[in-house]
Short mmCIF file of C-alpha atoms in Angstrom, two decimals:
data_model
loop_
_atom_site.label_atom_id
_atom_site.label_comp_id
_atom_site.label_asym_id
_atom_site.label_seq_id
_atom_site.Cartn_x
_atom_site.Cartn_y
_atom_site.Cartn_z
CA UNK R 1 -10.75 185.41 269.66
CA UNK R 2 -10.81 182.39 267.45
CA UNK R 3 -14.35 182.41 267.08
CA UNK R 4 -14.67 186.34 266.46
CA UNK R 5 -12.25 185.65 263.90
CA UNK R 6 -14.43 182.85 262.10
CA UNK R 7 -17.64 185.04 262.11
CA UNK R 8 -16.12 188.17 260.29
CA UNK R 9 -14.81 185.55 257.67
CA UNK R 10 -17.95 184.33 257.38
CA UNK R 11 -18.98 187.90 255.99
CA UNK R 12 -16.31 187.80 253.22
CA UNK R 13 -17.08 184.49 251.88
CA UNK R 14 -19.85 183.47 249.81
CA UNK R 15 -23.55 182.66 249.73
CA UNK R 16 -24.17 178.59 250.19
CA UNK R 17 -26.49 177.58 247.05
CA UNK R 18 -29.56 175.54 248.10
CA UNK R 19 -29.38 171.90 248.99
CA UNK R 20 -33.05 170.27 249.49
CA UNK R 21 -34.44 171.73 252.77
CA UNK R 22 -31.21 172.68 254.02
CA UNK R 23 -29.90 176.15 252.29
CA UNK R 24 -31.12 179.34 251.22
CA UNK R 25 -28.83 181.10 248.87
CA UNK R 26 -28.36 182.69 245.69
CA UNK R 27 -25.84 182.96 242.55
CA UNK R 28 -26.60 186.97 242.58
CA UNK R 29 -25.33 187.09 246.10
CA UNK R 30 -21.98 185.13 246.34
CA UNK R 31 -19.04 187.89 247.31
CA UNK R 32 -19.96 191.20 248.76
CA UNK R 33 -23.27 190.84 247.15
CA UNK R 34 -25.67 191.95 244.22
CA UNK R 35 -25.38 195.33 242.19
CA UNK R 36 -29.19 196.62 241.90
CA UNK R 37 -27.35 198.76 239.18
CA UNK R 38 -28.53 202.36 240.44
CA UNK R 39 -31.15 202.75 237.67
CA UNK R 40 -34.84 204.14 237.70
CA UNK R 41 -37.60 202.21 237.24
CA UNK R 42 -37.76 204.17 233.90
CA UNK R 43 -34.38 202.86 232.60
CA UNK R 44 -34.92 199.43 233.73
CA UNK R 45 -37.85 199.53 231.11
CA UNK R 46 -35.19 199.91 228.45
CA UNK R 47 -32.57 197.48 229.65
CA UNK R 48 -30.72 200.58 230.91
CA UNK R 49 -30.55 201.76 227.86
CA UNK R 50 -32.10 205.57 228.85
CA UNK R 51 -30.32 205.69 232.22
CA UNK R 52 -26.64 207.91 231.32
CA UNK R 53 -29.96 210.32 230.01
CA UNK R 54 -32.20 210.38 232.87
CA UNK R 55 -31.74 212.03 235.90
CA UNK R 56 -33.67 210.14 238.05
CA UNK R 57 -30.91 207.36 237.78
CA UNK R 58 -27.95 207.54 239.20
CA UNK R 59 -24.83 206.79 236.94
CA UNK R 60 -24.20 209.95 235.89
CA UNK R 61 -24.66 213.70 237.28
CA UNK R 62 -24.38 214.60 233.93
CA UNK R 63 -28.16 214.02 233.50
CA UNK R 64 -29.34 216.37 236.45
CA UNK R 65 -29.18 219.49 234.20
CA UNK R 66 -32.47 218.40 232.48
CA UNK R 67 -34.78 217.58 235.44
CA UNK R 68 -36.31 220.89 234.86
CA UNK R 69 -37.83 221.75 238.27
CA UNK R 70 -37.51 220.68 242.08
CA UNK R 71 -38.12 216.67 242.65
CA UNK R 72 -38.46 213.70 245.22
CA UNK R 73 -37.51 210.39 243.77
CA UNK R 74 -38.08 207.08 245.67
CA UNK R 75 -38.12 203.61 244.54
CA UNK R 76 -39.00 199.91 245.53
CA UNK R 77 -37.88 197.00 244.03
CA UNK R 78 -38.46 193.68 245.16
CA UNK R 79 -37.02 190.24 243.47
CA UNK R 80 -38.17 186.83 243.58
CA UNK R 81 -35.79 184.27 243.49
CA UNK R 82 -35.73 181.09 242.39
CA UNK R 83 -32.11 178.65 242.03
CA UNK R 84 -31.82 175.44 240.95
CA UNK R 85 -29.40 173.01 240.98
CA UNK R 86 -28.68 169.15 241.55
CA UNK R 87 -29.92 168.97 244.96
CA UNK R 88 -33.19 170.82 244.11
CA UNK R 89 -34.23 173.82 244.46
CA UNK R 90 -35.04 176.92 246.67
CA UNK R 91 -37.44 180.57 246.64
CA UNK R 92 -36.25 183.68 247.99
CA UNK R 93 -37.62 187.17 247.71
CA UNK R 94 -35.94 190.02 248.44
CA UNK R 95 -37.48 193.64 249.56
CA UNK R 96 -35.18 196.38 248.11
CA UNK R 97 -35.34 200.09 248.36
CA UNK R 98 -32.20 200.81 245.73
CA UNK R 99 -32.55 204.47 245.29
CA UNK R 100 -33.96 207.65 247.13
CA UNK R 101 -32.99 211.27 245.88
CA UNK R 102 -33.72 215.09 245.85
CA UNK R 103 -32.80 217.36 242.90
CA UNK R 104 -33.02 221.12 243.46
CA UNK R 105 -32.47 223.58 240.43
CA UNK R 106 -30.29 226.50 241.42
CA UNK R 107 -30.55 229.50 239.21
CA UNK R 108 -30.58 229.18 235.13
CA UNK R 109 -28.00 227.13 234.65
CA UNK R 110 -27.33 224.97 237.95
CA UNK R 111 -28.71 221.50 239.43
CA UNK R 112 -27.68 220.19 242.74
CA UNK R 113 -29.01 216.76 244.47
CA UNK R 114 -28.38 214.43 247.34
CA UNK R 115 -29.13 210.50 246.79
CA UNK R 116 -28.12 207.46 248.22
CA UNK R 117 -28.64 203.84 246.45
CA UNK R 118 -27.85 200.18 247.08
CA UNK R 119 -23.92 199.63 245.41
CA UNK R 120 -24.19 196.09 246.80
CA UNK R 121 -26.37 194.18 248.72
CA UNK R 122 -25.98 191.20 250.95
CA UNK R 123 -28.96 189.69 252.36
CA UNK R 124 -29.46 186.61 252.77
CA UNK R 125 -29.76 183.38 255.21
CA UNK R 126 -28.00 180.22 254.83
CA UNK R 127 -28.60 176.85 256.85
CA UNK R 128 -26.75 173.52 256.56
CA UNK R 129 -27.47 170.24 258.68
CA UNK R 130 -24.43 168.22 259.35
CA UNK R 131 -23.18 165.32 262.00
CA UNK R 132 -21.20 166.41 264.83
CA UNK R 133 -18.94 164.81 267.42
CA UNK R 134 -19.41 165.88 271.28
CA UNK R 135 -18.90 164.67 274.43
CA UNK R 136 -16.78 162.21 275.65
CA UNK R 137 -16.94 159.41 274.81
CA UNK R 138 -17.82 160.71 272.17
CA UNK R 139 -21.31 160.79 270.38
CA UNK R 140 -22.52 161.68 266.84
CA UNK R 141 -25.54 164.22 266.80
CA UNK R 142 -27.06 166.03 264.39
CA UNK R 143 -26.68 170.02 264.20
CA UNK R 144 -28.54 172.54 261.95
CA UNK R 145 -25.60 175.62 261.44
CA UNK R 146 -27.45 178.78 260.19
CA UNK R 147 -25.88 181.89 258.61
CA UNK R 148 -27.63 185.11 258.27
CA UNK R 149 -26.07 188.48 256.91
CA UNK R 150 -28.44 191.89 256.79
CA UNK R 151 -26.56 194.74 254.69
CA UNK R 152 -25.34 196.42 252.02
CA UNK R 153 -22.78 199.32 251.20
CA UNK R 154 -24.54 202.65 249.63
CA UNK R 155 -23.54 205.14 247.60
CA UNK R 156 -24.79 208.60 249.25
CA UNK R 157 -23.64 211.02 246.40
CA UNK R 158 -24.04 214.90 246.29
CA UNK R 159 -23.51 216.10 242.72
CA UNK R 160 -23.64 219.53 240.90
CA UNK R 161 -24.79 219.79 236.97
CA UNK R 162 -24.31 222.91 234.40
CA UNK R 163 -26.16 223.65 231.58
CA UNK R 164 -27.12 226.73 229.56
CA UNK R 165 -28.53 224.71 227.04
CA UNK R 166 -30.38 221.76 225.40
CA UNK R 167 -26.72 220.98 223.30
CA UNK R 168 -24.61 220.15 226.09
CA UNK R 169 -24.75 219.14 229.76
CA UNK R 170 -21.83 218.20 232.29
CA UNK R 171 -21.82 217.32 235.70
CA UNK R 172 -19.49 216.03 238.75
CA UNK R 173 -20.45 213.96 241.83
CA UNK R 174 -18.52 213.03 245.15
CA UNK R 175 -19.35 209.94 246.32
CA UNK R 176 -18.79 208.38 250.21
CA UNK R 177 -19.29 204.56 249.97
CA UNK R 178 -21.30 203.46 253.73
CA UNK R 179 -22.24 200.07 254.82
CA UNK R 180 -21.98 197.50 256.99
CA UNK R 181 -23.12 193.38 257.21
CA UNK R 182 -24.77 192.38 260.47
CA UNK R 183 -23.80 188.63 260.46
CA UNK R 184 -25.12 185.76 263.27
CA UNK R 185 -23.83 182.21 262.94
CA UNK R 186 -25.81 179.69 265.33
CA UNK R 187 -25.71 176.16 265.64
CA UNK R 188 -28.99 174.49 266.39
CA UNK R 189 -29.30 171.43 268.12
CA UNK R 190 -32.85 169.64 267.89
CA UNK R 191 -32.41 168.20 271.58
CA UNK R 192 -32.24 171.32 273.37
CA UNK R 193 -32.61 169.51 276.58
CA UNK R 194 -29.28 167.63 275.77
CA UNK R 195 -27.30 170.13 274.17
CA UNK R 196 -27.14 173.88 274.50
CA UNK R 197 -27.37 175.74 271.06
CA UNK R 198 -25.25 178.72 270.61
CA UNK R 199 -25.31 181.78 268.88
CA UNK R 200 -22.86 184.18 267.65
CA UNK R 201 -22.97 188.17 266.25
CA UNK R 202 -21.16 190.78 264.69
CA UNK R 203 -20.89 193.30 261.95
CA UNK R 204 -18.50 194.38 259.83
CA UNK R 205 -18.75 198.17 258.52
CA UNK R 206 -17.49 199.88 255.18
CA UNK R 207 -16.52 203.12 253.86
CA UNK R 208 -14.85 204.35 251.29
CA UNK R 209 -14.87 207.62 248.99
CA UNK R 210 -14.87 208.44 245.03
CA UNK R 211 -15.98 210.92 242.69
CA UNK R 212 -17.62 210.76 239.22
CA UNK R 213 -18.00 213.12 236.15
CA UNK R 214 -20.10 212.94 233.31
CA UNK R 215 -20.82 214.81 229.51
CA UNK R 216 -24.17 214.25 227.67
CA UNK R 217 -23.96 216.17 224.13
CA UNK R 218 -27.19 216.64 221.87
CA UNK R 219 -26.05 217.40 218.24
CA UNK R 220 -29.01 217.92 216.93
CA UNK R 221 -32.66 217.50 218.14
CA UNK R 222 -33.14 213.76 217.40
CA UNK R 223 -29.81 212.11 218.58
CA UNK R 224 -27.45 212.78 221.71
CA UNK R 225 -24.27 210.81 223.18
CA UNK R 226 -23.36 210.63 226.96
CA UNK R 227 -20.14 209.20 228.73
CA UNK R 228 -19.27 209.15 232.52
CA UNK R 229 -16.45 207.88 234.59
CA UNK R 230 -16.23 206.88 238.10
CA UNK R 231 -13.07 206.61 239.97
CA UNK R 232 -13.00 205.07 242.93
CA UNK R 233 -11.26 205.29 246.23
CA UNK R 234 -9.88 202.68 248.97
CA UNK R 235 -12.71 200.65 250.80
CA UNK R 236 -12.45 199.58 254.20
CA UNK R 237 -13.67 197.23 256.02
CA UNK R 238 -13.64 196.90 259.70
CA UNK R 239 -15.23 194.84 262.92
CA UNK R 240 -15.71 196.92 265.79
CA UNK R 241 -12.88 198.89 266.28
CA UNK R 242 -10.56 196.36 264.24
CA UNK R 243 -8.97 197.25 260.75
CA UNK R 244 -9.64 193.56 259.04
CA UNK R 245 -9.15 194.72 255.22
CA UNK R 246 -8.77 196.84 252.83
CA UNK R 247 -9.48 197.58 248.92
CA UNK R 248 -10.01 199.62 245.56
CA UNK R 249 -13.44 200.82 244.73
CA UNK R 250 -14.02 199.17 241.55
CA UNK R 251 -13.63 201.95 238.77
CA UNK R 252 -17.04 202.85 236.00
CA UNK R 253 -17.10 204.10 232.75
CA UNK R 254 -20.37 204.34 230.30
CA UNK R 255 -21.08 205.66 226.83
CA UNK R 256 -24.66 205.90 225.72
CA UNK R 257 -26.65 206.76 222.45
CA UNK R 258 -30.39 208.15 222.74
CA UNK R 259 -32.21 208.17 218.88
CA UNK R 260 -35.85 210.30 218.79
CA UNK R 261 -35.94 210.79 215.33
CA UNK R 262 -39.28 208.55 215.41
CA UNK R 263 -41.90 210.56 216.49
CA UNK R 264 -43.12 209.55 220.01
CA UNK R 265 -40.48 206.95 219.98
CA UNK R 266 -37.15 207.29 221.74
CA UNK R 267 -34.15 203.89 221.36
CA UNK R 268 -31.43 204.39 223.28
CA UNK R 269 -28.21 202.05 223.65
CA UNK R 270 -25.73 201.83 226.59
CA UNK R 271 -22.11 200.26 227.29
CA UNK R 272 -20.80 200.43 230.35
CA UNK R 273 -17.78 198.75 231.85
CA UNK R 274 -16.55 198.05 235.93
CA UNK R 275 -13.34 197.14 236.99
CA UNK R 276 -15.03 194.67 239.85
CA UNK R 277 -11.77 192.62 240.09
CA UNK R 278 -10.28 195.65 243.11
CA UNK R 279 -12.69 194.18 245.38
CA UNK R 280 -11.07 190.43 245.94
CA UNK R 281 -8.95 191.70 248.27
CA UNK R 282 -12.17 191.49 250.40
CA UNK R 283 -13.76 188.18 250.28
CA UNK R 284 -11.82 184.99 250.75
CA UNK R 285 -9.16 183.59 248.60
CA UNK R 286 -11.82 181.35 247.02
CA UNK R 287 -14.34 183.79 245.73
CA UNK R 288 -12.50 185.72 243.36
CA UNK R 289 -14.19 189.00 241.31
CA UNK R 290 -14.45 189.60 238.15
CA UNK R 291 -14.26 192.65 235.62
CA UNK R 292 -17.52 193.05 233.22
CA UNK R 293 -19.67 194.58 230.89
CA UNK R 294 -22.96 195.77 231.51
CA UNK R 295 -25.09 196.23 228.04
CA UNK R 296 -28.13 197.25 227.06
CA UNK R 297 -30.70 198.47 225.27
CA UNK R 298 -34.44 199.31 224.76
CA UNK R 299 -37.31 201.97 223.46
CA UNK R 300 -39.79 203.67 224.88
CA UNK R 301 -43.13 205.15 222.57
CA UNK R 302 -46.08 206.72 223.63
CA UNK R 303 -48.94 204.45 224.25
CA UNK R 304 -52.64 204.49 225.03
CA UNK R 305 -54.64 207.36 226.86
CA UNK R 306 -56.05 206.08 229.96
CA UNK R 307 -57.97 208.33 232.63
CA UNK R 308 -56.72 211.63 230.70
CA UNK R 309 -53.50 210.63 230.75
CA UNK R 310 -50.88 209.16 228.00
CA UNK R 311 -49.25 205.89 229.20
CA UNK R 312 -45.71 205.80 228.27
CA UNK R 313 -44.63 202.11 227.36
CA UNK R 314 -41.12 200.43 227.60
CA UNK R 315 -39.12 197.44 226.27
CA UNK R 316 -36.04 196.27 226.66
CA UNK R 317 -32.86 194.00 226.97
CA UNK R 318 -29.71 193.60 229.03
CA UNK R 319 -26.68 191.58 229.73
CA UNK R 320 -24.12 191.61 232.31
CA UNK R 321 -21.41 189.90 234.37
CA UNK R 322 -22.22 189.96 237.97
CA UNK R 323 -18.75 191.02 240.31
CA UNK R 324 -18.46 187.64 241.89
CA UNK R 325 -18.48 184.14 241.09
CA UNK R 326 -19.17 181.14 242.12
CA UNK R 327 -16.50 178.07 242.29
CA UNK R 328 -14.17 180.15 239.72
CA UNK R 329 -16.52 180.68 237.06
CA UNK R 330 -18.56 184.38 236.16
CA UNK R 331 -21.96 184.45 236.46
CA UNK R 332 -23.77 185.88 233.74
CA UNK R 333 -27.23 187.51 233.91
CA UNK R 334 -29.66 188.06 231.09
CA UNK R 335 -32.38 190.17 231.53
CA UNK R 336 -35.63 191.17 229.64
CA UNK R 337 -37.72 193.78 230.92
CA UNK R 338 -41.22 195.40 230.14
CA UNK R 339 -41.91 198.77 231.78
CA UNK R 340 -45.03 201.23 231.83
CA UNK R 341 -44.60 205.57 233.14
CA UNK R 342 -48.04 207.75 233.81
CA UNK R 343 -48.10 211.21 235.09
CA UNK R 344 -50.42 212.16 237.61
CA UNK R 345 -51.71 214.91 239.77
CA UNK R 346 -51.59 217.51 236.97
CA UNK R 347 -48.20 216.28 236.13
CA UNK R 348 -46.82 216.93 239.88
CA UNK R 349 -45.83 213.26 240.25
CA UNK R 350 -45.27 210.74 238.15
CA UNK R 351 -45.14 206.71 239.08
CA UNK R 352 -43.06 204.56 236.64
CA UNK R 353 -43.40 200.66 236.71
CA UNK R 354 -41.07 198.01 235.70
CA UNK R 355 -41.21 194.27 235.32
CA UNK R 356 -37.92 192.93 234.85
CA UNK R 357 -36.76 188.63 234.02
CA UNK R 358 -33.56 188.27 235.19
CA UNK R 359 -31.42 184.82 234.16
CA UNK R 360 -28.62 184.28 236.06
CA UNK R 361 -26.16 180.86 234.53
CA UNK R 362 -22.66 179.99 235.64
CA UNK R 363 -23.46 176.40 234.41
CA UNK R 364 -25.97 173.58 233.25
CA UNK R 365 -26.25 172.81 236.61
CA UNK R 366 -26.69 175.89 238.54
CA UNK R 367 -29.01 178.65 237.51
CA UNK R 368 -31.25 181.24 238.99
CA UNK R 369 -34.04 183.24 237.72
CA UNK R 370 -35.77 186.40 239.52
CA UNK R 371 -38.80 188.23 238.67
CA UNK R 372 -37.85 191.89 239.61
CA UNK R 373 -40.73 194.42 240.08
CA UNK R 374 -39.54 197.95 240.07
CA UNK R 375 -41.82 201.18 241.33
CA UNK R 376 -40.71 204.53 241.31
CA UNK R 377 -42.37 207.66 241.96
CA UNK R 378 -41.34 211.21 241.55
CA UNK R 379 -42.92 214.17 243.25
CA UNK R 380 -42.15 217.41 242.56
CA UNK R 381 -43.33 220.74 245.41
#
């Protein structure tokens, strides 16, 4: 029992950063994990800025009522990692699929869709070689102990949107949060012939529930606002059959500003704020959540005609505070990104691309930074 007990703490605490050839771990993953931030590969090309507008992302329902006709969205978005700090340094990548979604139009006025994308993920491997004592008498050996976690918690939403024109849009979601952490803890020891190594598994599942509503207002043809709001319900956590903790999904909230008075040329601006603090009451008493911001900002302008077809081009910027820290302190992340959008197939699909540089400090001493490549493709029937 003591030992089951060890593992499923070892879910709730943090990430190990690297030591030289002994650790693989990241700032972006201490806690319950990394927030992909449930945007589009088009509104990562403006630092988010487009993304309470677009309803191919996912943080408001809001923006379904101008999808305009059936479509399939699916996304991949790989990161590679690199951290640094005064034991040297380590290179991760991480394969992530963060969003998936269908959007139907019912009628004149009505949109409906299903999604599901990544609220947190948690993937990673840790290893640390230490001395142990064994035996008796006793001897000093060496051990390698090795931590791996697979997971993440998802948000599967199924939202409604009304509209009955271009002025004004408003929609409402219900959300049911779904996860779990597959963790295995093994210590390694190089004489095998000596020493038996041993290995150890479990998994720890979440769910939770919370619903969303958001406005989007166009006052006239070349500016228009949006807000949404979140609330969230209790998250659970539980081993097996075992009840091991409990807490508040951390509440959202988001106002936006979209300017297209350029021709070709659309700026947009977003603010959005999440109460990430709820969520200590799941990870140890030393990694401790934090509320933050989440701003940015970006254009997009038509761009060159290649193959038939006008290529839509995307800049933008971003800064945020990531939910959990690391020894106390917030990490921030900075992050620039470049993205490109095509149609294709006489407009029946369209693939947009995004390159994103993500910074990641919580001192001098520690820092990461990820190259984040981000492909989406729609499809509509």
């Amino acid at each position: 029992m003591m030992r089951k007990t060890l593992l499923v703490a070892t879910a709730l605490f943090a990430t190990s950063l690297p030591s030289v050839g002994e650790a693989q771990g990241a700032l972006s993953l201490q806690g319950l994990g990394f927030p992909p931030g449930q945007l589009s590969a088009r509104a990562e090309g403006t630092g988010g800025g487009v993304g309470d507008f677009d309803a191919l992302s996912l943080t408001t329902p809001a923006s379904l009522a101008g999808v305009g006709a059936a479509a399939l969205f699916l996304q991949y978005s790989p990161e590679f990692r690199r951290v640094t700090t005064p034991s040297g340094s380590a290179n991760t990548i991480t394969a992530r699929f963060p969003l998936v979604e269908g959007v139907l139009p019912v009628g004149q006025s009505w949109t409906v869709a299903l999604s599901s994308s990544t609220f947190l993920d948690r993937s990673s491997e840790t290893s640390l070689a230490r001395k142990q004592n064994v035996g008796d008498p006793v001897d000093t050996v060496s051990l390698v102990e090795q931590n791996k976690v697979l997971g993440a918690i998802n948000d599967v939403r199924l939202a409604l949107a009304w509209s009955n024109s271009p002025v004004f849009r408003i929609g409402v979601g219900g959300h049911v949060f779904a996860g779990s952490n597959r963790i295995t803890f093994s210590q390694v020891f190089p004489d095998s012939a000596e020493f038996i190594s041993s290995t150890q598994s479990d998994r720890i599942s979440y769910a939770g529930l919370a619903a969303s509503i958001g406005l989007e207002w166009h006052p006239a043809r070349a500016i228009g606002f949006a807000v949404s709001g979140r609330k969230g319900g209790d998250l659970r956590a539980q081993s097996g059959d075992t009840a091991i903790g409990s807490a508040k999904l951390p509440d959202h909230y988001s106002a936006s500003v979209l300017f297209e008075g350029i021709p070709g040329t659309t700026i947009s601006f977003r603010a959005a704020h999440d109460n990430w603090s709820t969520l200590s009451a799941l990870s140890s008493s030393g990694i401790q959540a934090f509320d933050g911001w989440d701003i940015g900002g970006g254009l997009e302008a038509s761009g060159p005609r290649i193959l038939q077809r006008i290529v839509t081009v995307r800049l933008g910027g971003r800064v945020r505070t990531l939910p959990f820290g690391f020894n106390g302190e917030k990490v921030s992340e900075k992050t620039f990104a470049f993205g490109l959008g095509a149609p294709l197939t006489r407009d029946r699909a369209a693939i947009d691309l995004a390159i994103q540089r993500a910074s990641r400090t919580v001192s001098s001493d520690v820092q990461e930074r990820g190259f984040i490549l981000s492909i989406g493709l729609r499809v509509s029937p």
